[in-house]
Backbone as a printed PyTorch tensor [residue, N CA C, xyz], in Angstrom:
tensor([[[ -63.0560, -103.0370,  -57.7610],
         [ -62.9080, -101.8600,  -56.9280],
         [ -62.5780, -102.3110,  -55.5060]],

        [[ -61.5780, -101.6950,  -54.8960],
         [ -61.1950, -102.1260,  -53.5600],
         [ -62.1140, -101.5300,  -52.4910]],

        [[ -62.0630, -102.1330,  -51.3150],
         [ -62.9730, -101.7320,  -50.2320],
         [ -62.7630, -100.2990,  -49.7790]],

        [[ -61.4990,  -99.8320,  -49.7490],
         [ -61.2330,  -98.4590,  -49.3210],
         [ -61.8840,  -97.4670,  -50.2820]],

        [[ -61.8130,  -97.7530,  -51.5580],
         [ -62.4120,  -96.8630,  -52.5580],
         [ -63.9330,  -96.8420,  -52.4010]],

        [[ -64.5160,  -97.9970,  -52.1580],
         [ -65.9760,  -98.0840,  -51.9860],
         [ -66.4020,  -97.2850,  -50.7500]],

        [[ -65.6800,  -97.4380,  -49.6400],
         [ -66.0080,  -96.7060,  -48.4190],
         [ -65.8550,  -95.2010,  -48.6400]],

        [[ -64.8090,  -94.8060,  -49.3420],
         [ -64.5760,  -93.3940,  -49.6430],
         [ -65.7220,  -92.8440,  -50.4910]],

        [[ -66.1380,  -93.5910,  -51.4960],
         [ -67.2490,  -93.1760,  -52.3520],
         [ -68.5380,  -93.0070,  -51.5440]],

        [[ -68.7830,  -93.9120,  -50.6160],
         [ -69.9910,  -93.8440,  -49.7870],
         [ -69.9680,  -92.5810,  -48.9310]],

        [[ -68.8230,  -92.2810,  -48.3300],
         [ -68.7100,  -91.0980,  -47.4820],
         [ -68.8970,  -89.8320,  -48.3070]],

        [[ -68.2450,  -89.7510,  -49.4500],
         [ -68.3480,  -88.5500,  -50.2860],
         [ -69.7620,  -88.3990,  -50.8520]],

        [[ -70.3860,  -89.4930,  -51.2400],
         [ -71.7750,  -89.4110,  -51.7120],
         [ -72.7040,  -88.9510,  -50.5970]],

        [[ -72.3890,  -89.3090,  -49.3470],
         [ -73.1580,  -88.8150,  -48.2100],
         [ -73.0640,  -87.3040,  -48.0870]],

        [[ -71.9000,  -86.7600,  -48.4260],
         [ -71.7350,  -85.3030,  -48.4230],
         [ -72.4750,  -84.6760,  -49.5980]],

        [[ -72.3640,  -85.2850,  -50.7590],
         [ -72.9690,  -84.7120,  -51.9600],
         [ -74.4810,  -84.5580,  -51.8440]],

        [[ -75.1380,  -85.4470,  -51.1150],
         [ -76.5970,  -85.3590,  -51.0130],
         [ -77.0490,  -84.2120,  -50.1240]],

        [[ -76.1040,  -83.5300,  -49.4600],
         [ -76.4790,  -82.3670,  -48.6590],
         [ -76.7420,  -81.1530,  -49.5390]],

        [[ -76.4540,  -81.2580,  -50.8330],
         [ -76.6810,  -80.1740,  -51.7820],
         [ -77.8350,  -80.5280,  -52.7030]],

        [[ -78.5670,  -79.5270,  -53.1390],
         [ -79.6540,  -79.7550,  -54.0760],
         [ -79.0830,  -80.1410,  -55.4350]],

        [[ -78.1010,  -79.3910,  -55.8970],
         [ -77.4370,  -79.6750,  -57.1740],
         [ -75.9360,  -79.5330,  -56.9660]],

        [[ -75.3030,  -80.6160,  -56.5440],
         [ -73.8790,  -80.5920,  -56.1940],
         [ -73.0150,  -80.0990,  -57.3520]],

        [[ -73.2630,  -80.6170,  -58.5340],
         [ -72.4400,  -80.2630,  -59.6950],
         [ -72.5050,  -78.7610,  -59.9760]],

        [[ -73.7010,  -78.2110,  -60.0040],
         [ -73.8700,  -76.7840,  -60.2940],
         [ -73.2120,  -75.9270,  -59.2170]],

        [[ -73.4180,  -76.2850,  -57.9660],
         [ -72.8250,  -75.4980,  -56.8890],
         [ -71.3120,  -75.6220,  -56.8860]],

        [[ -70.7900,  -76.8010,  -57.1970],
         [ -69.3330,  -76.9620,  -57.2570],
         [ -68.7490,  -76.1240,  -58.3860]],

        [[ -69.4220,  -76.0720,  -59.5120],
         [ -68.9300,  -75.2980,  -60.6440],
         [ -69.0250,  -73.7930,  -60.3990]],

        [[ -70.0880,  -73.3440,  -59.7210],
         [ -70.2950,  -71.9170,  -59.5030],
         [ -69.5900,  -71.3810,  -58.2550]],

        [[ -69.5000,  -72.1980,  -57.2100],
         [ -68.9010,  -71.7570,  -55.9480],
         [ -68.0110,  -72.8560,  -55.3630]],

        [[ -66.9060,  -73.1860,  -56.0370],
         [ -66.0900,  -74.3050,  -55.5610],
         [ -65.5250,  -74.1070,  -54.1520]],

        [[ -65.1350,  -72.8900,  -53.8040],
         [ -64.5690,  -72.6660,  -52.4730],
         [ -65.6050,  -72.8680,  -51.3760]],

        [[ -66.8360,  -72.4830,  -51.6280],
         [ -67.9100,  -72.7080,  -50.6650],
         [ -68.1200,  -74.2040,  -50.4370]],

        [[ -68.1720,  -74.9580,  -51.5200],
         [ -68.3880,  -76.4070,  -51.4170],
         [ -67.2310,  -77.0650,  -50.6880]],

        [[ -66.0080,  -76.6690,  -50.9980],
         [ -64.8380,  -77.2590,  -50.3410],
         [ -64.8360,  -76.9150,  -48.8580]],

        [[ -65.1550,  -75.6750,  -48.5090],
         [ -65.2210,  -75.3000,  -47.0890],
         [ -66.2960,  -76.1020,  -46.3630]],

        [[ -67.4290,  -76.2900,  -47.0040],
         [ -68.5000,  -77.0930,  -46.3970],
         [ -68.0560,  -78.5500,  -46.2260]],

        [[ -67.3040,  -79.0560,  -47.1990],
         [ -66.8000,  -80.4320,  -47.1410],
         [ -65.8630,  -80.6080,  -45.9490]],

        [[ -64.9500,  -79.6780,  -45.7590],
         [ -64.0120,  -79.7610,  -44.6380],
         [ -64.7730,  -79.7080,  -43.3120]],

        [[ -65.7350,  -78.8180,  -43.2240],
         [ -66.5520,  -78.7050,  -42.0120],
         [ -67.3620,  -79.9770,  -41.7700]],

        [[ -67.9610,  -80.5020,  -42.8280],
         [ -68.7580,  -81.7270,  -42.7300],
         [ -67.8890,  -82.9080,  -42.3050]],

        [[ -66.6730,  -83.0060,  -42.8790],
         [ -65.7500,  -84.0830,  -42.4990],
         [ -65.3560,  -83.9720,  -41.0350]],

        [[ -65.0640,  -82.7530,  -40.5960],
         [ -64.7000,  -82.5650,  -39.1970],
         [ -65.8310,  -83.0300,  -38.2820]],

        [[ -67.0500,  -82.6950,  -38.6280],
         [ -68.1960,  -83.1450,  -37.8300],
         [ -68.2690,  -84.6650,  -37.7790]],

        [[ -68.0430,  -85.3260,  -38.9120],
         [ -68.0670,  -86.7920,  -38.9550],
         [ -66.9810,  -87.3740,  -38.0570]],

        [[ -65.7870,  -86.7780,  -38.0990],
         [ -64.6880,  -87.2360,  -37.2570],
         [ -64.9900,  -86.9610,  -35.7890]],

        [[ -65.4930,  -85.7770,  -35.4900],
         [ -65.7920,  -85.3810,  -34.1200],
         [ -66.8740,  -86.2740,  -33.4980]],

        [[ -67.7930,  -86.7550,  -34.3180],
         [ -68.8420,  -87.6620,  -33.8390],
         [ -68.3710,  -89.1150,  -33.7680]],

        [[ -67.1690,  -89.3850,  -34.2510],
         [ -66.6340,  -90.7400,  -34.2200],
         [ -67.1020,  -91.6100,  -35.3740]],

        [[ -67.6410,  -90.9970,  -36.4260],
         [ -68.1370,  -91.7630,  -37.5620],
         [ -67.0230,  -92.1650,  -38.5220]],

        [[ -65.9230,  -91.4140,  -38.5060],
         [ -64.7300,  -91.7860,  -39.2760],
         [ -63.5270,  -91.6290,  -38.3580]],

        [[ -62.4880,  -92.4200,  -38.6200],
         [ -61.3000,  -92.3120,  -37.7830],
         [ -60.3370,  -91.2740,  -38.3550]],

        [[ -59.2650,  -91.0000,  -37.6310],
         [ -58.3410,  -89.9440,  -38.0180],
         [ -57.6630,  -90.2330,  -39.3550]],

        [[ -57.3280,  -91.4850,  -39.6050],
         [ -56.6970,  -91.8470,  -40.8810],
         [ -57.6380,  -91.5730,  -42.0450]],

        [[ -58.9020,  -91.9710,  -41.8960],
         [ -59.8980,  -91.7010,  -42.9430],
         [ -60.0940,  -90.2060,  -43.1300]],

        [[ -60.1470,  -89.4760,  -42.0280],
         [ -60.3260,  -88.0230,  -42.0670],
         [ -59.2190,  -87.3750,  -42.8870]],

        [[ -57.9810,  -87.7460,  -42.6140],
         [ -56.8430,  -87.1790,  -43.3380],
         [ -56.8830,  -87.5460,  -44.8150]],

        [[ -57.2190,  -88.7860,  -45.0980],
         [ -57.2830,  -89.2310,  -46.4940],
         [ -58.3960,  -88.4990,  -47.2480]],

        [[ -59.5410,  -88.3480,  -46.6030],
         [ -60.6770,  -87.6760,  -47.2350],
         [ -60.4110,  -86.1890,  -47.4470]],

        [[ -59.6230,  -85.5830,  -46.5750],
         [ -59.2530,  -84.1800,  -46.7610],
         [ -58.4400,  -83.9820,  -48.0510]],

        [[ -57.6900,  -84.9880,  -48.4260],
         [ -56.8480,  -84.9160,  -49.6120],
         [ -57.5770,  -85.3440,  -50.8870]],

        [[ -58.8550,  -85.6030,  -50.7850],
         [ -59.6390,  -86.0320,  -51.9340],
         [ -60.0300,  -84.8350,  -52.7910]],

        [[ -59.8810,  -84.9790,  -54.0920],
         [ -60.2900,  -83.9370,  -55.0270],
         [ -61.7790,  -84.1160,  -55.3200]],

        [[ -62.5910,  -83.2050,  -54.8270],
         [ -64.0380,  -83.3030,  -55.0440],
         [ -64.3950,  -83.1810,  -56.5090]],

        [[ -63.5360,  -82.5710,  -57.3000],
         [ -63.7850,  -82.4430,  -58.7270],
         [ -63.8990,  -83.7950,  -59.4180]],

        [[ -63.2820,  -84.8190,  -58.8420],
         [ -63.3970,  -86.1750,  -59.3960],
         [ -64.7830,  -86.7550,  -59.1950]],

        [[ -65.5660,  -86.1480,  -58.3150],
         [ -66.8950,  -86.6680,  -57.9720],
         [ -68.0280,  -85.8230,  -58.5510]],

        [[ -67.6890,  -84.8830,  -59.4050],
         [ -68.7050,  -84.0230,  -60.0230],
         [ -69.3550,  -84.7510,  -61.1640]]])
């Protein structure tokens, strides 16, 4: 597994733990979860925790792959 994939997985798993049951909420309210993801990513970028390139790449990530 390459380093970019590992870093991406770490960031997305950091988002997933903000939910009690990520899988159930994604299946029942996918638009809510996606909106929260975009907002959460923006906060990470705004705080300087991820750079603009990572932000753009993470925006294009299919959260369904992480369910």
